């Protein structure tokens, strides 16, 4: 068994048959990291799974007329199938309904209780029956109405267990100070620190209003609620609190929890505090990645086939989808999904750059050397530069992966692919052949084949089919995975005399029908008429509170800012002409007012799904003095304005 271990996890997924291409991102990214570490010789433990309890599942199962377990069994089978289609190489898959998890969570809960870190108290909140949501006094407001649907809420008092988060706030802050790399990227770390500094409240960790959960061992009318159940999976899967803790001793603490940005808080605050209370070592790193967002707004399967990963793999192949996901989301930031962007990546990076390099090299080898890799002669011209770039590609890709910058690692590898294509144009092998400069031609062709061997080895973590195909076309035995990452860092391992076998093109180009570019819509708004409007007319305008999640300037525009906003659960993109009055930085976190049911419009190529409200006085410098409408009291995004 390898000496060095690496334990890495994805979040456990809610069982939903609506997993979309964005969901696939966390798992594909984790898979690339797992494969990279294996490639480097680590003994990797890569865990994923499903988070199956809760009231929502209980309700949906009932609607389907089946028991919750019958319902989740079916969905989980679908999720496993999806991971198979995406070539996810997980070592273990944990379901929170498995006995190994249930038993261990009960022991964890008991241990926390015995230490005095879990206590019973009364939970009181304002409950909206139709929305099944609890609200605080402040959220329900003086009129006690649901901020989501506007219907009256009821005061509910419920006996609950609470976990003493507050007790650990200082210890947490000290830990974060001493371990500056624990939360990645650093921007998320700052967010978490300010959150904890505002004061931590104890966490409600049990419920009596539904049954679909793990019962509190000594008080079974309570079920353990959400986070203690879910987060524990990272140790229950290793056999913590079971008869066989050998895996736990071997792999814990985790080297990396990879999670989407919206659940960083639970993983960096609740989870470490739970572990502190259990006297267990803390994970080494939590990385909160950005989202893949649709240009038109929130990603959901209801958007149709375009975001269904199964259909996309079927249409474009698993490597194309993996490549897109890994390349398109930059370190920690969000990336945009559109089928156009996907096809563009396939055509330019995969078909053009990589596919052509292989195709050109093998065709020329066939033509000039009967397909046999020739022995290289002395170095000349751009050879040294090609080898330098090859060396750098390996070093840079490795360094990028160590920083978890998967997209940058692929970029580094593509530096080499592109350099090799340029090399072909520079040295023009066809001229060398014409001039019968055979020794030089042999060197050139060797160098190109050697670049391809290196690239195949380097691509092992990211693509699951192409590296093997390149390997076989080069006529090599075995696989690029088994030679290990170091084989990419050495130049000259390809043995002259190897008989290549050109095969089908790796990535055929995808023909796209030219669509007419939609022109920019006019930004002018018609002047209001003098007529009065009825309340019904006004009611047609859906005004909502939105929270600004992210903002950035639209390239080449002085006034347009692209905002990513939350309307309750929904995510959207809007584009607003407020860039002369606001910087993107000051917009993030603001609760603003938007017209939510406006027809989408395209501004400088960016789709805007709604319009924010802002005040201005007509005049010459109007655009510099815009004032945004915000809400007076804190209220959840998505709240209706009327
Ligand atoms: N069950 C919780 C996690 C508990 S972990 C102890 C959960 N599940 S989830 O199914 O909603 O999300 C699973 C993962 O998918 C998360 O990392 C989430 O960030 C990710 N994504 C969901 N939509 C996404 C995009 N559009 N883009 C990128 N990742 C996305 O949260």
XYZ file of C-alpha atoms and ligand atoms in Angstrom:
673
model
C 0.000 0.000 0.000
C 1.257 3.457 -0.850
C 2.672 5.405 2.064
C 1.059 8.765 1.468
C -2.700 8.912 1.846
C -5.125 11.474 0.499
C -8.708 11.629 1.695
C -11.055 13.758 -0.327
C -14.806 14.167 -0.301
C -17.653 15.734 -2.240
C -20.778 16.863 -0.430
C -23.415 14.184 -0.208
C -26.165 14.989 -2.693
C -29.819 15.485 -1.947
C -31.661 12.716 -3.779
C -33.151 14.507 -6.697
C -33.883 13.171 -10.134
C -33.166 16.642 -11.367
C -29.390 16.625 -11.119
C -28.132 18.998 -13.777
C -24.784 19.712 -15.348
C -23.978 22.195 -12.536
C -24.402 19.473 -9.909
C -22.031 17.279 -11.830
C -19.326 19.886 -11.395
C -18.450 19.172 -7.732
C -18.110 15.471 -8.398
C -16.185 15.783 -11.665
C -13.803 18.276 -10.030
C -13.296 15.949 -7.058
C -12.740 13.067 -9.457
C -10.007 15.000 -11.284
C -8.297 15.760 -7.973
C -8.581 12.130 -6.867
C -7.152 10.858 -10.150
C -4.343 13.410 -9.969
C -3.338 12.269 -6.489
C -3.486 8.604 -7.517
C -1.368 9.482 -10.535
C 1.160 10.954 -8.132
C 1.226 7.715 -6.179
C -1.014 8.546 -3.235
C -3.306 6.008 -1.620
C -6.505 7.944 -2.283
C -9.806 7.622 -0.529
C -12.446 9.451 -2.566
C -15.873 9.592 -0.964
C -19.221 10.719 -2.278
C -22.795 9.828 -1.391
C -26.339 10.957 -0.744
C -28.060 13.005 1.968
C -31.399 11.280 2.202
C -33.340 12.426 5.255
C -35.725 15.282 5.902
C -39.239 16.515 5.661
C -39.049 17.301 1.971
C -38.233 13.719 1.008
C -40.936 12.452 3.371
C -43.461 14.669 1.623
C -42.396 13.883 -1.958
C -42.442 10.156 -1.247
C -45.981 10.519 0.078
C -46.999 12.390 -3.043
C -45.632 9.486 -5.069
C -47.520 7.016 -2.886
C -44.366 5.201 -1.803
C -42.351 4.969 1.400
C -39.398 7.352 1.760
C -36.878 4.537 1.434
C -38.548 3.212 -1.711
C -38.424 6.703 -3.124
C -34.763 7.382 -2.335
C -33.594 3.920 -3.421
C -34.750 4.668 -6.931
C -33.263 8.143 -7.070
C -29.947 7.007 -5.618
C -29.689 4.322 -8.278
C -30.060 7.096 -10.865
C -27.366 9.208 -9.211
C -24.966 6.250 -9.156
C -25.708 5.679 -12.816
C -24.895 9.321 -13.552
C -21.534 9.021 -11.814
C -20.842 5.912 -13.846
C -21.625 7.758 -17.053
C -19.240 10.533 -16.004
C -16.500 7.995 -15.087
C -16.403 9.074 -11.459
C -13.808 6.935 -9.702
C -15.146 7.134 -6.154
C -13.814 4.638 -3.634
C -16.888 4.674 -1.435
C -20.462 5.903 -1.711
C -22.220 6.593 1.555
C -25.961 6.852 1.949
C -27.211 8.468 5.133
C -29.893 5.780 5.330
C -27.315 2.988 5.640
C -27.010 1.299 8.980
C -23.292 2.087 9.248
C -24.163 5.780 9.117
C -27.315 5.732 11.238
C -25.665 3.875 14.127
C -22.558 6.039 14.129
C -24.585 9.275 14.008
C -26.534 8.122 17.041
C -23.266 7.476 18.866
C -21.957 10.903 17.820
C -25.156 12.566 19.052
C -24.930 10.673 22.335
C -21.272 11.654 22.804
C -22.050 15.323 22.221
C -24.932 15.089 24.690
C -22.841 13.335 27.314
C -20.273 16.111 27.091
C -22.964 18.711 27.656
C -22.670 20.162 24.175
C -26.211 19.180 23.243
C -29.079 20.317 25.450
C -32.849 20.392 25.284
C -34.710 23.684 25.061
C -37.735 25.229 23.524
C -37.603 26.371 19.968
C -40.083 28.988 19.020
C -40.632 30.385 15.604
C -43.250 31.627 13.191
C -44.325 28.818 10.934
C -45.866 29.144 7.504
C -47.851 25.960 6.952
C -48.112 26.078 3.135
C -44.404 26.912 2.738
C -43.329 24.586 5.575
C -40.869 27.216 6.683
C -39.937 28.709 10.029
C -39.343 32.423 10.311
C -37.910 34.497 13.121
C -39.872 37.216 14.874
C -38.045 39.813 12.824
C -38.644 38.074 9.514
C -42.368 37.621 10.186
C -42.609 41.308 11.078
C -45.233 43.072 13.144
C -48.035 41.735 10.952
C -46.808 38.163 11.258
C -46.972 37.222 7.629
C -44.781 34.891 5.630
C -42.089 36.879 3.793
C -42.305 34.355 0.943
C -46.010 33.988 0.269
C -47.569 36.770 2.314
C -49.990 34.485 4.157
C -50.384 34.612 7.963
C -47.878 32.571 9.984
C -48.511 30.712 13.259
C -46.421 30.848 16.394
C -45.085 27.350 16.974
C -43.282 26.226 20.047
C -41.423 23.021 19.784
C -39.141 21.169 22.108
C -35.773 20.729 20.410
C -32.214 19.773 21.046
C -29.577 22.431 20.508
C -25.863 22.165 19.838
C -23.642 24.641 21.691
C -21.974 26.318 18.738
C -21.633 29.591 20.628
C -19.353 28.027 23.238
C -16.730 27.298 20.582
C -16.625 30.636 18.743
C -13.320 31.767 20.284
C -11.673 28.420 19.756
C -12.839 28.497 16.153
C -11.427 31.982 15.545
C -8.110 30.933 17.054
C -8.008 27.844 14.849
C -8.730 29.868 11.713
C -6.035 32.365 12.632
C -3.491 29.602 13.129
C -4.527 27.766 9.952
C -4.833 30.426 7.295
C -5.135 27.854 4.505
C -8.029 25.945 6.048
C -10.718 27.797 4.083
C -10.052 28.267 0.389
C -10.209 30.501 -1.568
C -9.238 33.311 0.853
C -12.270 35.465 0.032
C -14.551 32.816 1.550
C -12.342 32.720 4.637
C -12.894 36.432 5.257
C -16.645 35.997 4.853
C -16.690 33.212 7.449
C -14.596 35.169 9.944
C -16.922 38.140 9.797
C -19.909 35.819 10.132
C -18.548 34.272 13.341
C -17.455 37.639 14.722
C -21.081 38.799 14.502
C -21.846 36.138 17.107
C -22.728 32.472 16.806
C -26.077 31.163 17.965
C -26.590 27.624 19.166
C -27.890 25.350 16.466
C -31.224 23.580 16.537
C -30.361 19.944 15.813
C -33.580 17.987 16.246
C -37.187 18.072 15.107
C -40.409 16.476 16.276
C -42.633 17.537 13.370
C -41.638 14.729 11.009
C -40.253 11.204 11.208
C -37.953 10.695 8.236
C -34.626 11.013 10.013
C -32.328 9.344 12.504
C -34.036 9.100 15.905
C -32.325 10.652 18.929
C -31.271 7.466 20.755
C -32.740 8.313 24.161
C -35.669 10.400 22.960
C -37.004 8.830 19.754
C -39.823 11.281 19.164
C -37.014 13.588 18.017
C -35.175 13.040 14.768
C -31.693 14.432 14.250
C -32.017 17.398 11.997
C -29.958 17.996 8.888
C -26.389 19.072 9.515
C -25.275 16.736 12.287
C -26.650 13.861 10.240
C -25.208 15.033 6.923
C -21.768 16.282 7.946
C -20.994 13.167 9.972
C -20.893 11.152 6.747
C -17.270 12.157 6.272
C -16.285 10.077 9.297
C -19.021 7.460 9.448
C -17.956 6.273 5.977
C -14.527 5.564 7.467
C -16.055 3.462 10.216
C -15.782 6.036 12.988
C -17.620 4.840 16.110
C -17.910 1.328 14.674
C -16.216 -1.944 15.550
C -13.637 -1.414 12.819
C -12.059 2.033 12.843
C -9.015 1.075 10.759
C -9.988 3.230 7.772
C -10.710 6.108 10.097
C -7.222 5.849 11.553
C -5.662 5.546 8.134
C -7.414 8.427 6.360
C -8.692 10.899 8.932
C -8.256 13.898 9.028
C -9.523 14.565 5.515
C -7.105 16.342 3.229
C -9.871 18.117 1.386
C -13.597 18.676 1.548
C -14.655 20.026 -1.816
C -17.983 21.868 -1.646
C -20.023 24.445 -3.536
C -19.775 27.994 -2.233
C -23.281 28.015 -0.717
C -22.418 25.298 1.801
C -18.993 26.573 2.836
C -20.489 27.960 6.034
C -21.674 24.571 7.265
C -18.390 22.921 6.393
C -16.138 25.538 7.886
C -18.085 26.474 11.018
C -20.489 23.743 12.139
C -18.334 20.822 11.039
C -15.048 21.909 12.679
C -16.926 22.764 15.868
C -18.596 19.343 15.895
C -15.155 17.787 15.548
C -13.728 19.986 18.324
C -16.546 18.851 20.578
C -15.773 15.227 19.707
C -12.050 15.796 20.332
C -11.197 14.787 16.788
C -8.622 16.347 14.473
C -9.986 18.863 11.995
C -9.854 18.436 8.209
C -6.905 20.087 6.514
C -8.813 22.081 3.957
C -12.285 23.076 2.797
C -12.477 24.462 -0.693
C -15.614 26.340 -1.785
C -15.882 26.302 -5.554
C -17.963 28.624 -7.686
C -21.048 27.727 -9.625
C -21.801 26.946 -13.183
C -24.601 29.355 -14.016
C -26.872 29.631 -16.988
C -26.666 32.869 -18.859
C -30.400 33.204 -18.500
C -30.420 32.624 -14.740
C -30.867 29.695 -12.436
C -29.879 26.268 -13.620
C -32.586 23.675 -13.247
C -33.633 20.601 -15.136
C -36.864 22.305 -16.027
C -34.703 24.287 -18.457
C -34.896 21.112 -20.493
C -32.381 18.903 -22.174
C -29.667 21.501 -22.380
C -28.604 20.955 -18.782
C -29.223 17.213 -18.466
C -25.770 15.666 -18.002
C -26.892 12.252 -19.246
C -28.138 13.667 -22.533
C -25.104 15.908 -22.880
C -22.695 12.991 -22.422
C -24.700 11.062 -24.950
C -24.472 13.867 -27.445
C -20.883 15.072 -26.962
C -19.068 12.292 -25.089
C -17.852 12.069 -21.530
C -14.450 13.654 -22.148
C -15.962 16.730 -23.765
C -18.297 17.287 -20.815
C -15.586 16.680 -18.237
C -13.225 18.987 -20.078
C -15.805 21.741 -20.286
C -16.694 21.555 -16.594
C -13.092 21.505 -15.451
C -11.937 24.216 -17.815
C -14.877 26.609 -17.642
C -15.079 27.339 -13.918
C -12.031 29.351 -12.912
C -10.536 29.014 -9.430
C -13.241 29.791 -6.890
C -15.289 31.895 -9.328
C -18.453 31.172 -11.281
C -18.467 29.989 -14.871
C -21.183 30.328 -17.451
C -22.894 27.424 -19.109
C -24.444 27.499 -22.506
C -24.454 24.843 -25.168
C -22.727 27.331 -27.423
C -19.900 27.752 -24.939
C -19.631 23.968 -24.656
C -19.452 23.478 -28.422
C -16.920 26.290 -28.679
C -14.643 24.587 -26.162
C -14.982 21.240 -27.898
C -14.185 22.698 -31.291
C -11.339 24.968 -30.302
C -9.531 23.147 -27.495
C -10.354 19.519 -28.153
C -10.939 19.158 -31.892
C -8.654 21.905 -33.109
C -5.771 22.016 -30.652
C -5.494 18.493 -29.264
C -7.231 16.429 -31.934
C -5.346 18.096 -34.751
C -1.990 17.742 -33.058
C -2.503 13.997 -32.813
C -3.912 13.684 -36.291
C -1.229 15.779 -37.982
C 1.590 14.065 -36.129
C 0.416 10.534 -36.851
C -0.364 11.245 -40.494
C 3.099 12.684 -41.062
C 4.740 9.814 -39.179
C 2.933 7.425 -41.502
C 3.828 9.339 -44.580
C 7.502 9.927 -43.819
C 8.467 6.984 -41.603
C 5.900 4.270 -42.264
C 4.337 5.055 -38.883
C 7.486 4.180 -36.931
C 8.794 6.688 -34.371
C 12.258 7.692 -35.642
C 15.321 8.233 -33.432
C 15.986 11.941 -32.819
C 19.159 13.691 -33.943
C 20.752 16.842 -32.554
C 18.634 19.665 -31.168
C 18.061 22.634 -33.459
C 15.971 25.767 -33.886
C 12.764 25.781 -31.844
C 13.412 22.304 -30.335
C 14.788 23.742 -27.117
C 11.817 26.028 -26.716
C 9.383 23.168 -27.289
C 11.099 21.105 -24.605
C 11.145 24.067 -22.239
C 7.397 24.533 -22.680
C 6.870 20.794 -22.120
C 8.859 21.022 -18.905
C 6.945 24.080 -17.775
C 3.563 22.581 -18.625
C 4.204 19.693 -16.237
C 5.532 21.932 -13.490
C 2.765 24.504 -13.865
C -0.025 21.933 -14.045
C 1.284 20.283 -10.904
C 1.575 23.582 -9.049
C -1.910 24.594 -10.160
C -3.378 21.307 -8.930
C -1.668 21.768 -5.589
C -3.493 25.095 -5.344
C -6.706 23.334 -6.528
C -6.768 25.457 -9.667
C -7.979 22.736 -11.983
C -8.833 25.089 -14.804
C -5.349 26.629 -14.650
C -3.811 23.146 -14.763
C -5.617 22.455 -18.032
C -4.559 25.823 -19.326
C -0.941 24.925 -18.552
C -1.236 21.658 -20.467
C -2.800 23.475 -23.404
C 0.203 25.805 -23.518
C 2.155 22.765 -24.612
C -0.500 21.523 -27.053
C -0.604 24.934 -28.700
C 3.179 25.279 -28.705
C 3.470 21.921 -30.459
C 0.992 22.991 -33.151
C 2.975 26.175 -33.634
C 6.151 24.106 -33.801
C 4.723 22.152 -36.721
C 4.065 25.389 -38.582
C 7.523 26.742 -37.747
C 9.551 23.703 -38.779
C 7.238 22.761 -41.696
C 8.010 19.014 -41.790
C 6.596 18.825 -45.340
C 9.403 21.147 -46.548
C 12.015 19.061 -44.734
C 10.599 15.984 -46.484
C 10.675 17.713 -49.833
C 14.261 18.790 -49.266
C 15.101 15.285 -48.024
C 16.495 16.598 -44.733
C 15.780 13.253 -43.158
C 17.763 13.553 -39.961
C 16.117 16.853 -39.125
C 12.705 15.464 -40.059
C 13.307 12.511 -37.736
C 14.088 14.839 -34.826
C 11.009 16.922 -35.479
C 8.702 13.919 -35.692
C 10.225 12.358 -32.580
C 9.675 15.584 -30.667
C 6.041 15.754 -31.713
C 5.333 12.151 -30.777
C 7.078 12.726 -27.465
C 4.916 15.775 -26.764
C 1.840 13.636 -27.368
C 3.083 10.963 -24.988
C 3.659 13.616 -22.329
C 0.265 15.186 -22.929
C -1.474 11.797 -22.656
C 0.124 11.260 -19.247
C -0.721 14.753 -18.096
C -4.364 14.461 -19.132
C -5.073 11.314 -17.109
C -6.749 13.130 -14.199
C -9.122 15.120 -16.369
C -10.170 13.081 -19.377
C -10.921 9.403 -19.011
C -10.926 8.217 -22.638
C -8.669 10.422 -24.758
C -5.376 9.767 -22.889
C -5.732 6.018 -23.471
C -6.699 6.590 -27.107
C -3.637 8.798 -27.684
C -1.501 6.160 -25.956
C -2.782 3.401 -28.180
C -2.490 5.453 -31.342
C 1.118 6.130 -30.373
C 1.508 2.349 -30.238
C 2.313 2.215 -26.536
C 1.473 -0.743 -24.322
C -0.400 -0.510 -21.032
C -1.892 2.827 -20.078
C -0.821 6.401 -19.392
C -2.420 6.070 -15.944
C -0.149 3.268 -14.836
C 3.118 5.030 -15.725
C 2.350 7.761 -13.189
C 2.539 11.521 -13.248
C 6.355 11.620 -13.163
C 6.428 10.083 -16.646
C 5.070 13.395 -17.889
C 7.869 15.342 -16.276
C 10.639 13.475 -18.125
C 11.557 14.125 -21.713
C 12.621 11.298 -24.006
C 10.852 8.258 -22.580
C 9.318 7.346 -25.935
C 11.364 4.534 -27.507
C 12.361 5.071 -31.146
C 11.042 2.269 -33.330
C 7.603 2.255 -31.710
C 4.991 1.441 -34.339
C 2.166 3.984 -34.201
C -1.406 3.138 -35.138
C -3.456 6.041 -36.307
C -7.086 5.698 -35.332
C -10.291 7.669 -35.556
C -10.080 11.403 -34.871
C -10.240 12.012 -31.124
C -12.766 14.808 -31.172
C -14.644 15.367 -34.408
C -15.576 18.985 -34.975
C -19.151 19.852 -34.216
C -20.849 21.728 -36.978
C -22.943 24.596 -35.748
C -25.662 26.204 -37.710
C -25.122 29.943 -37.718
C -27.719 31.617 -35.593
C -28.552 35.200 -36.113
C -26.919 37.293 -33.426
C -29.571 39.027 -31.439
C -28.950 42.722 -31.529
C -28.694 44.770 -28.401
C -32.084 45.867 -27.277
C -32.633 49.513 -26.938
C -32.029 50.705 -23.425
C -34.479 53.497 -23.806
C -37.688 53.241 -21.874
C -40.812 54.900 -23.143
C -41.981 57.932 -21.200
C -44.934 57.163 -18.940
C -48.329 58.163 -20.227
C -50.390 60.712 -18.371
C -53.192 58.233 -17.803
C -53.643 56.734 -14.381
C -53.236 52.955 -14.115
C -55.397 50.539 -12.189
C -54.204 48.488 -9.232
C -54.575 45.409 -11.456
C -52.221 46.931 -13.965
C -49.703 47.631 -11.218
C -50.138 44.091 -9.876
C -48.903 42.763 -13.190
C -45.458 44.037 -12.294
C -43.763 41.510 -10.058
C -41.485 43.410 -7.737
C -39.214 41.381 -5.492
C -36.363 41.762 -3.051
C -33.136 40.362 -4.487
C -29.791 39.823 -2.873
C -26.722 40.625 -4.934
C -24.453 37.556 -4.824
C -21.826 38.691 -7.284
C -21.210 41.626 -9.575
C -18.735 42.496 -12.280
C -18.361 45.046 -15.010
C -19.431 44.047 -18.499
C -16.231 44.126 -20.550
C -15.875 47.190 -22.754
C -18.829 48.958 -21.152
C -18.510 52.016 -18.917
C -21.875 51.713 -17.317
C -23.084 48.122 -17.505
C -22.665 45.821 -14.542
C -23.574 42.157 -14.596
C -25.148 41.044 -11.343
C -25.808 37.584 -10.063
C -28.813 37.819 -7.781
C -30.770 35.510 -5.483
C -34.558 35.627 -5.371
C -35.143 33.172 -2.568
C -33.866 29.869 -3.912
C -33.676 31.170 -7.435
C -30.478 32.515 -9.018
C -30.498 34.918 -11.920
C -28.396 37.231 -13.925
C -29.358 40.817 -14.552
C -27.472 43.550 -16.309
C -27.843 47.134 -15.116
C -26.554 50.499 -16.267
C -25.350 51.703 -12.883
C -21.604 51.362 -13.407
C -20.940 55.093 -13.245
C -22.520 55.345 -9.813
C -21.557 52.035 -8.214
C -18.558 49.739 -8.163
C -19.264 45.993 -8.426
C -17.656 45.474 -4.996
C -20.072 47.730 -3.157
C -23.073 46.007 -4.708
C -22.342 42.533 -3.368
C -24.501 41.709 -0.368
C -27.017 44.510 -0.988
C -30.722 43.726 -0.896
C -32.199 45.507 -3.864
C -35.545 45.704 -5.632
C -36.080 44.116 -9.022
C -38.841 43.713 -11.546
C -38.868 39.940 -11.662
C -41.269 39.265 -14.525
C -39.695 41.374 -17.222
C -39.037 39.720 -20.577
C -35.327 38.869 -20.928
C -33.207 41.357 -22.837
C -29.686 41.162 -24.194
C -27.266 43.967 -23.328
C -23.838 43.875 -24.953
C -24.285 40.153 -25.433
C -25.344 39.443 -21.833
C -28.831 38.311 -21.054
C -30.630 40.291 -18.399
C -33.450 38.555 -16.592
C -35.156 41.354 -14.810
C -34.446 44.959 -13.995
C -33.304 46.598 -10.813
C -34.956 49.761 -9.586
C -32.966 52.902 -9.046
C -33.674 56.586 -8.760
C -32.071 59.381 -10.736
C -32.748 62.988 -11.607
C -32.690 63.863 -15.277
C -29.658 65.946 -16.057
C -26.270 65.913 -17.630
C -24.548 63.894 -14.940
C -27.567 61.716 -14.266
C -25.634 58.477 -14.641
C -23.167 59.429 -11.932
C -25.870 60.063 -9.345
C -28.027 57.006 -9.461
C -29.431 55.799 -6.140
C -30.397 52.148 -5.808
C -33.596 51.099 -4.095
C -32.887 48.866 -1.122
C -35.087 47.585 1.687
C -35.429 49.343 4.989
C -35.349 46.283 7.244
C -33.576 42.999 6.684
C -35.884 40.679 4.804
C -35.176 37.475 2.895
C -34.521 37.749 -0.789
C -37.478 36.647 -2.887
C -39.909 38.646 -0.733
C -42.679 40.192 -2.812
C -43.077 43.957 -2.891
C -46.504 45.460 -3.248
N -26.876 17.725 0.780
C -26.178 18.961 0.760
C -24.732 18.775 1.160
C -24.471 18.106 2.473
S -22.779 17.814 2.716
C -22.624 17.285 4.266
C -26.244 19.600 -0.643
N -26.616 18.818 -1.677
S -26.912 19.332 -3.171
O -27.359 18.173 -3.888
O -27.799 20.448 -3.132
O -25.581 19.867 -3.789
C -24.504 19.027 -4.064
C -23.363 19.817 -4.694
O -23.729 20.303 -5.989
C -22.947 21.061 -3.895
O -21.539 21.131 -3.793
C -23.440 22.201 -4.734
O -22.675 23.359 -4.571
C -23.257 21.622 -6.120
N -24.002 22.365 -7.118
C -25.366 22.486 -7.275
N -25.621 23.307 -8.322
C -24.458 23.763 -8.868
C -24.105 24.565 -9.968
N -25.014 25.144 -10.726
N -22.779 24.727 -10.235
C -21.792 24.122 -9.484
N -22.100 23.377 -8.439
C -23.418 23.206 -8.082
O -25.945 20.774 -0.762
